[in-house]
Amino acid sequence: MSQAPLGEEREIKFLGGTAIDGAPVAYIVVLAAVVVGLAFVPLSAVIGSGKSFPMSQAIFPLIGWILGPIAGAAANAVGALIGVLLAPHTTTVPAATVLGALLGGFAAGAMAISGSRKNWWMVAGAVGLLAYAAYAGRAVLQNGVGIVPVILGSFIDWSALLLYLLPTRSLAARWIGGKDLGKLAVGLFLGTWMVAGLTHLLSSAIVYYALNWPAPVWAAMAPVAPIEHAVRGIVGTVIGTGVIAGLRAIGLVKPKYAAY
Amino acid sequence: MSDMDPILTLDKVSYMYPRSTEPVLRDISLQIRRGEFLGLIGPTGAGKTTLCLTLNGIVPQFYGGRFFGRATVAGLDTVEHPVSELAQHVGSVFQDPETQLISTSVENEIAFALENLRMPREEIQHRIPRVLDAVRLSGTERKHPHELSGGQKQRLAIAAALAMQPDLLVLDEPTSQLDPVGAEEVFAVVRELNRELGMTIVMASHAAEEMAEYADRIALLSAGHLVAVGTPEEIYSQVNLLEEHSLRPPQVAHTFYRMKGNGLPIHDVPVQLEPALKSLDALRSDCQVVPLPMQPEPPARSLERLLSVKELRHVYPDGTEALHGISLDIARGEYVLIVGQNGAGKTTLVKHFLSLLQPTMGTVIVGGTDTRQLPVSELARRIGYVAQNPDDQIFNSTVSDEVAFALRNLHYPAPEVETRTAEALQAMGLLEAREQHPLSLPKGDRARVVIAAILAMKPEVLIFDEPTTGQDFQGARYILDISRQLHQMGKTVIVITHHLYLMPEYAERVIVMGKGTILLDAPIRQAYHQVELLRSTFLNPPQAVLLARHIGQWQGVDLPLLTPQEVADCLVCGPRQGQVP
């Protein structure tokens, strides 16, 4: 700034009274509507259930980064709930879709928060650990599937969980919050890999308990699931880079816990 | 609170948009009294819109960023009170009426904000007729807003703001998108609200003549600074200050400022027409009218008729007859100005040249061929059309792609596309911006991108449809300078505009249209002095023309003067020096 202003700097607050955890309700409604819209678009067939998953999975993390952990989880859950009702062709077990969406928003929103909420990411990490234990445990211990097929078939889940628990979580959050558009895109891909992976992990665990797919499916999933997950990452990156660059350019009030 | 108490106080207000490193408002301190009409003037980018948005809390509450100092409206700090509360004290009306109207009927439009504030139904029903009466829209309650004219839509937006019974009405360039009739309607309503109902008004506008007449005080903003505040006489008489900030004074002020510079005994520079005419009369006994210096002859034009319409009649599908059998010839190399009120048929006429509309009866001939025998693509090659808003014609991601787009689609060979694109970019001074996104450029440059894309087609004719609407003085001059440059390159130029005061330096011939007919087709010096005829089609002759006619009446002669400088130069005080031209 060429010359410091004479007046005292004021704290700017969102005063509309219609905000959830620092995110205007209008933002939550709009983003939930986007989730509903994308719920109609099938992204790929899922080997295990024979059904498809919606493109909205790719933006669950983005919504968490825009709105923060609570508002992001709320927008995702509301959008996913309406989505499974209006577009049942892209869901397998509705509860799994909604809970996965909720976890995705929370996990993404918790990645970049400091202060009193700096450890909130551990909640998402713990849910992920429990879900993986239940998921792989049922396969190996209860259904007698070999460890290797389970590890290969759940590559996207454990890799996402690992990346989320390690400092790569903070690295991705830092890139998403930075000004460099290239790093933003890489951060979005990395972040979408880990957060959408957690969503997938929780949803898959629930679906596995509900449908209990046969052992050969694990091996069949091994080469396909990473490709599907990479597509989620690419879609999340393409949409996320445009949305975040646009939000920065138009300069709307940022939700209190936004990561961008 | 007494009338002398300020309704609005700005104390050292500075504001930076998010991710901006420089404030767009810098240390603004200002008070506005209840019942006052404050005019806000400044070039594009001065911070006028940001200041208007500060008054209702949208800045900073909606945009975020950094806010310094204190803004208080009706005793409420705009940072500490929500926009919904401030909206009950500050009514806002913006530039484009189309973007403000959302309901399906006029009465629903007015009720919308009140319903959002959970006002009782009876109170809403009580307020609707009152505000419609105040803006002279009674009887339109059940109409769809889209059925209203531009001026009526803007008055509806004012009515919706008034329904909140605000203490302060903020209008941000409310007339810049309107034709002269619409602008006059809006100014008349605002004046009535201010003078008869005592409403406090803050209005940003480039309409210098109207602001000089209606405002109590003028605040001049430039680069975020409050440069000067004073009465219209104090501000508009400082022509050098206005020119320094790329602003246009009212033509009477400009004329008398030049007269003063010529050594005429002018004490106070008038800023309104009536006082200016009285000041002129005071000079009559001491001053003489001198001949207009010989104007350079316009270069000889080709007699080849490039565009012709014969008995052209056009009836739209809804039955509206927009053109009533008009005939017209435009020669190669002419610079033609087409003027007339909205609905006069100007755009309908030029769209026939491009075959965007087909004649109901009559013929349209381009370069000797009936347009019915020419494909639209061929006409697009020969005639470039620059629409009112350049952004509507931009859709590529680089300036270079935008300019090359039509050439590629017309299957020109790649080397020719490259050559023509480079030539057009160079002609418009855009070579350095060739890889930038067109929408990242300033508005004046975006207009140049559109013109470059048209130039690349090497058209014989360029049509500028309302190129100055929504532009400030500098932006309007910039586009018109480009049109002159193209004319000097030998192109035939047709400009449609309501802003007559801008055109004397550019146009040679004026076609005045009204209700689908040609009312007058004459050289500009002749056409601008047909004052009654211009007024019959709701056009305001420039004040310089009115001053010239007033001076001419002293000796019963016509002074075909057009600009403040010409009028100033036609008077000399002292010994008789010449004869009337």
PDB file of N, CA and C in Angstrom, chain B residues 511-539:
ATOM      1  N   ILE B 511     -28.650  11.796 -39.732  1.00  0.00           N
ATOM      2  CA  ILE B 511     -29.986  11.330 -40.120  1.00  0.00           C
ATOM      3  C   ILE B 511     -30.809  11.261 -38.840  1.00  0.00           C
ATOM      4  N   VAL B 512     -31.863  12.055 -38.780  1.00  0.00           N
ATOM      5  CA  VAL B 512     -32.727  12.060 -37.601  1.00  0.00           C
ATOM      6  C   VAL B 512     -33.932  11.181 -37.890  1.00  0.00           C
ATOM      7  N   MET B 513     -34.136  10.182 -37.073  1.00  0.00           N
ATOM      8  CA  MET B 513     -35.278   9.283 -37.272  1.00  0.00           C
ATOM      9  C   MET B 513     -36.300   9.463 -36.156  1.00  0.00           C
ATOM     10  N   GLY B 514     -37.551   9.236 -36.492  1.00  0.00           N
ATOM     11  CA  GLY B 514     -38.616   9.302 -35.501  1.00  0.00           C
ATOM     12  C   GLY B 514     -39.764   8.437 -35.951  1.00  0.00           C
ATOM     13  N   LYS B 515     -40.199   7.551 -35.069  1.00  0.00           N
ATOM     14  CA  LYS B 515     -41.347   6.674 -35.332  1.00  0.00           C
ATOM     15  C   LYS B 515     -41.263   5.982 -36.690  1.00  0.00           C
ATOM     16  N   GLY B 516     -40.082   5.486 -37.018  1.00  0.00           N
ATOM     17  CA  GLY B 516     -39.939   4.679 -38.224  1.00  0.00           C
ATOM     18  C   GLY B 516     -39.812   5.457 -39.512  1.00  0.00           C
ATOM     19  N   THR B 517     -39.614   6.766 -39.389  1.00  0.00           N
ATOM     20  CA  THR B 517     -39.434   7.569 -40.604  1.00  0.00           C
ATOM     21  C   THR B 517     -38.163   8.406 -40.476  1.00  0.00           C
ATOM     22  N   ILE B 518     -37.689   8.928 -41.623  1.00  0.00           N
ATOM     23  CA  ILE B 518     -36.552   9.842 -41.588  1.00  0.00           C
ATOM     24  C   ILE B 518     -37.097  11.265 -41.513  1.00  0.00           C
ATOM     25  N   LEU B 519     -36.824  11.924 -40.375  1.00  0.00           N
ATOM     26  CA  LEU B 519     -37.337  13.275 -40.176  1.00  0.00           C
ATOM     27  C   LEU B 519     -36.433  14.315 -40.812  1.00  0.00           C
ATOM     28  N   LEU B 520     -35.145  14.001 -40.866  1.00  0.00           N
ATOM     29  CA  LEU B 520     -34.192  14.970 -41.404  1.00  0.00           C
ATOM     30  C   LEU B 520     -32.936  14.228 -41.831  1.00  0.00           C
ATOM     31  N   ASP B 521     -32.361  14.660 -42.939  1.00  0.00           N
ATOM     32  CA  ASP B 521     -31.092  14.108 -43.416  1.00  0.00           C
ATOM     33  C   ASP B 521     -30.284  15.308 -43.895  1.00  0.00           C
ATOM     34  N   ALA B 522     -29.289  15.723 -43.091  1.00  0.00           N
ATOM     35  CA  ALA B 522     -28.617  16.987 -43.403  1.00  0.00           C
ATOM     36  C   ALA B 522     -27.203  16.975 -42.858  1.00  0.00           C
ATOM     37  N   PRO B 523     -26.340  17.910 -43.344  1.00  0.00           N
ATOM     38  CA  PRO B 523     -25.017  18.038 -42.742  1.00  0.00           C
ATOM     39  C   PRO B 523     -25.151  18.406 -41.260  1.00  0.00           C
ATOM     40  N   ILE B 524     -24.136  18.049 -40.480  1.00  0.00           N
ATOM     41  CA  ILE B 524     -24.273  18.168 -39.022  1.00  0.00           C
ATOM     42  C   ILE B 524     -24.527  19.608 -38.579  1.00  0.00           C
ATOM     43  N   ARG B 525     -23.883  20.579 -39.209  1.00  0.00           N
ATOM     44  CA  ARG B 525     -24.084  21.963 -38.756  1.00  0.00           C
ATOM     45  C   ARG B 525     -25.521  22.427 -38.981  1.00  0.00           C
ATOM     46  N   GLN B 526     -26.132  21.877 -39.984  1.00  0.00           N
ATOM     47  CA  GLN B 526     -27.529  22.217 -40.260  1.00  0.00           C
ATOM     48  C   GLN B 526     -28.457  21.426 -39.333  1.00  0.00           C
ATOM     49  N   ALA B 527     -28.174  20.143 -39.203  1.00  0.00           N
ATOM     50  CA  ALA B 527     -29.077  19.255 -38.445  1.00  0.00           C
ATOM     51  C   ALA B 527     -29.138  19.642 -36.966  1.00  0.00           C
ATOM     52  N   TYR B 528     -27.980  19.950 -36.362  1.00  0.00           N
ATOM     53  CA  TYR B 528     -27.979  20.242 -34.927  1.00  0.00           C
ATOM     54  C   TYR B 528     -28.751  21.518 -34.603  1.00  0.00           C
ATOM     55  N   HIS B 529     -28.941  22.372 -35.590  1.00  0.00           N
ATOM     56  CA  HIS B 529     -29.661  23.619 -35.319  1.00  0.00           C
ATOM     57  C   HIS B 529     -31.154  23.499 -35.598  1.00  0.00           C
ATOM     58  N   GLN B 530     -31.609  22.301 -35.959  1.00  0.00           N
ATOM     59  CA  GLN B 530     -33.055  22.061 -36.094  1.00  0.00           C
ATOM     60  C   GLN B 530     -33.575  21.655 -34.706  1.00  0.00           C
ATOM     61  N   VAL B 531     -33.532  22.625 -33.802  1.00  0.00           N
ATOM     62  CA  VAL B 531     -33.773  22.338 -32.384  1.00  0.00           C
ATOM     63  C   VAL B 531     -35.160  21.746 -32.136  1.00  0.00           C
ATOM     64  N   GLU B 532     -36.172  22.354 -32.734  1.00  0.00           N
ATOM     65  CA  GLU B 532     -37.535  21.876 -32.476  1.00  0.00           C
ATOM     66  C   GLU B 532     -37.719  20.461 -33.009  1.00  0.00           C
ATOM     67  N   LEU B 533     -37.130  20.210 -34.174  1.00  0.00           N
ATOM     68  CA  LEU B 533     -37.263  18.877 -34.758  1.00  0.00           C
ATOM     69  C   LEU B 533     -36.565  17.830 -33.875  1.00  0.00           C
ATOM     70  N   LEU B 534     -35.388  18.178 -33.375  1.00  0.00           N
ATOM     71  CA  LEU B 534     -34.675  17.242 -32.489  1.00  0.00           C
ATOM     72  C   LEU B 534     -35.501  16.977 -31.239  1.00  0.00           C
ATOM     73  N   ARG B 535     -36.064  18.040 -30.698  1.00  0.00           N
ATOM     74  CA  ARG B 535     -36.863  17.867 -29.467  1.00  0.00           C
ATOM     75  C   ARG B 535     -38.111  17.031 -29.734  1.00  0.00           C
ATOM     76  N   SER B 536     -38.626  17.117 -30.979  1.00  0.00           N
ATOM     77  CA  SER B 536     -39.819  16.333 -31.293  1.00  0.00           C
ATOM     78  C   SER B 536     -39.533  14.837 -31.221  1.00  0.00           C
ATOM     79  N   THR B 537     -38.263  14.457 -31.348  1.00  0.00           N
ATOM     80  CA  THR B 537     -37.930  13.037 -31.200  1.00  0.00           C
ATOM     81  C   THR B 537     -37.120  12.818 -29.917  1.00  0.00           C
ATOM     82  N   PHE B 538     -37.374  13.711 -28.943  1.00  0.00           N
ATOM     83  CA  PHE B 538     -36.850  13.606 -27.577  1.00  0.00           C
ATOM     84  C   PHE B 538     -35.321  13.613 -27.520  1.00  0.00           C
ATOM     85  N   LEU B 539     -34.708  14.377 -28.394  1.00  0.00           N
ATOM     86  CA  LEU B 539     -33.253  14.534 -28.345  1.00  0.00           C
ATOM     87  C   LEU B 539     -32.936  15.925 -27.813  1.00  0.00           C
TER      88      LEU B 539
END
